PDB file of C-alpha atoms in Angstrom:
ATOM      1  CA  MET A 981      79.970 120.762  89.518  1.00  0.00           C
ATOM      2  CA  VAL A 982      81.843 119.655  92.626  1.00  0.00           C
ATOM      3  CA  LEU A 983      83.288 123.193  92.991  1.00  0.00           C
ATOM      4  CA  GLU A 984      79.769 124.710  92.726  1.00  0.00           C
ATOM      5  CA  LYS A 985      78.262 122.510  95.346  1.00  0.00           C
ATOM      6  CA  LEU A 986      81.194 122.935  97.649  1.00  0.00           C
ATOM      7  CA  SER A 987      81.362 126.727  97.182  1.00  0.00           C
ATOM      8  CA  LYS A 988      77.750 126.744  98.281  1.00  0.00           C
ATOM      9  CA  ILE A 989      78.449 124.703 101.276  1.00  0.00           C
ATOM     10  CA  ILE A 990      81.230 126.916 102.307  1.00  0.00           C
ATOM     11  CA  ALA A 991      79.392 130.314 101.538  1.00  0.00           C
ATOM     12  CA  ASP A 992      76.358 128.978 103.538  1.00  0.00           C
ATOM     13  CA  GLN A 993      78.618 127.900 106.510  1.00  0.00           C
ATOM     14  CA  LEU A 994      80.679 131.062 106.557  1.00  0.00           C
ATOM     15  CA  SER A 995      77.961 133.560 105.726  1.00  0.00           C
ATOM     16  CA  MET A 996      79.781 134.853 102.563  1.00  0.00           C
ATOM     17  CA  GLU A 997      79.203 135.471  98.674  1.00  0.00           C
ATOM     18  CA  GLN A 998      79.505 132.017  96.908  1.00  0.00           C
ATOM     19  CA  SER A 999      81.019 133.865  93.835  1.00  0.00           C
ATOM     20  CA  LYS A1000      84.214 134.859  96.031  1.00  0.00           C
ATOM     21  CA  ILE A1001      85.179 131.054  96.410  1.00  0.00           C
ATOM     22  CA  THR A1002      87.382 129.619  93.846  1.00  0.00           C
ATOM     23  CA  ASN A1003      89.809 126.609  93.570  1.00  0.00           C
ATOM     24  CA  ASP A1004      92.519 128.905  94.689  1.00  0.00           C
ATOM     25  CA  THR A1005      90.851 130.152  97.695  1.00  0.00           C
ATOM     26  CA  SER A1006      92.728 129.296 100.932  1.00  0.00           C
ATOM     27  CA  LEU A1007      90.543 127.690 103.562  1.00  0.00           C
ATOM     28  CA  ARG A1008      92.237 129.346 106.529  1.00  0.00           C
ATOM     29  CA  GLU A1009      93.915 132.616 105.320  1.00  0.00           C
ATOM     30  CA  ASP A1010      91.360 133.792 102.480  1.00  0.00           C
ATOM     31  CA  LEU A1011      88.206 132.427 104.177  1.00  0.00           C
ATOM     32  CA  GLN A1012      89.287 132.937 107.799  1.00  0.00           C
ATOM     33  CA  ALA A1013      87.745 129.467 108.820  1.00  0.00           C
ATOM     34  CA  ASP A1014      88.555 128.108 112.190  1.00  0.00           C
ATOM     35  CA  SER A1015      88.843 124.708 113.170  1.00  0.00           C
ATOM     36  CA  LEU A1016      84.996 124.552 114.148  1.00  0.00           C
ATOM     37  CA  ASP A1017      84.099 125.956 110.749  1.00  0.00           C
ATOM     38  CA  ILE A1018      86.214 123.209 108.967  1.00  0.00           C
ATOM     39  CA  VAL A1019      84.604 120.519 110.908  1.00  0.00           C
ATOM     40  CA  GLU A1020      81.101 121.807 109.996  1.00  0.00           C
ATOM     41  CA  ILE A1021      82.157 122.081 106.447  1.00  0.00           C
ATOM     42  CA  ILE A1022      83.451 118.525 106.266  1.00  0.00           C
ATOM     43  CA  MET A1023      80.343 117.170 107.923  1.00  0.00           C
ATOM     44  CA  SER A1024      78.174 119.005 105.089  1.00  0.00           C
ATOM     45  CA  ILE A1025      80.499 117.753 102.436  1.00  0.00           C
ATOM     46  CA  GLU A1026      80.059 114.149 103.711  1.00  0.00           C
ATOM     47  CA  GLU A1027      76.186 114.560 103.705  1.00  0.00           C
ATOM     48  CA  GLU A1028      76.029 116.336 100.251  1.00  0.00           C
ATOM     49  CA  PHE A1029      78.433 113.959  98.517  1.00  0.00           C
ATOM     50  CA  GLY A1030      77.611 110.666 100.337  1.00  0.00           C
ATOM     51  CA  ILE A1031      81.365 110.287 101.062  1.00  0.00           C
ATOM     52  CA  GLN A1032      83.650 109.851 104.427  1.00  0.00           C
ATOM     53  CA  VAL A1033      86.420 112.318 104.758  1.00  0.00           C
ATOM     54  CA  ASP A1034      89.396 110.928 106.639  1.00  0.00           C
ATOM     55  CA  ASP A1035      90.536 112.956 109.471  1.00  0.00           C
ATOM     56  CA  ASP A1036      94.045 113.035 108.434  1.00  0.00           C
ATOM     57  CA  ASP A1037      93.341 113.905 104.922  1.00  0.00           C
ATOM     58  CA  ALA A1038      91.107 116.824 106.117  1.00  0.00           C
ATOM     59  CA  LEU A1039      94.050 118.289 107.953  1.00  0.00           C
ATOM     60  CA  ALA A1040      95.985 118.372 104.638  1.00  0.00           C
ATOM     61  CA  PHE A1041      93.353 120.619 102.884  1.00  0.00           C
ATOM     62  CA  LYS A1042      94.748 124.002 102.326  1.00  0.00           C
ATOM     63  CA  THR A1043      92.804 125.428  99.548  1.00  0.00           C
ATOM     64  CA  VAL A1044      89.023 124.686  98.149  1.00  0.00           C
ATOM     65  CA  GLY A1045      90.768 122.990  95.152  1.00  0.00           C
ATOM     66  CA  ASP A1046      92.574 120.497  97.517  1.00  0.00           C
ATOM     67  CA  VAL A1047      88.948 119.747  98.739  1.00  0.00           C
ATOM     68  CA  VAL A1048      87.524 119.364  95.069  1.00  0.00           C
ATOM     69  CA  LYS A1049      90.236 116.960  94.000  1.00  0.00           C
ATOM     70  CA  TYR A1050      89.686 114.860  97.084  1.00  0.00           C
ATOM     71  CA  ILE A1051      85.852 114.703  96.609  1.00  0.00           C
ATOM     72  CA  GLU A1052      86.374 113.709  92.816  1.00  0.00           C
ATOM     73  CA  LYS A1053      88.712 111.147  93.813  1.00  0.00           C
ATOM     74  CA  LEU A1054      86.186 109.365  96.025  1.00  0.00           C
ATOM     75  CA  MET A1055      83.223 109.754  93.757  1.00  0.00           C
TER      76      MET A1055
END
């Protein structure tokens, strides 16, 4: 469920197909997300899931799976 919501957020933000986003998808290499994209995705995550993402934690996100684990930990 978290992956489904997160992949929709990412797909909407980056104008791509949601089906191409998996736990193993790299945020920067596979998705070509730049710093602004990441910030906007984080803001959408905070709004969608009702959580606060720590800036230092966000810098450590490498894959979509990293973000999913982080969200699940806070929920």
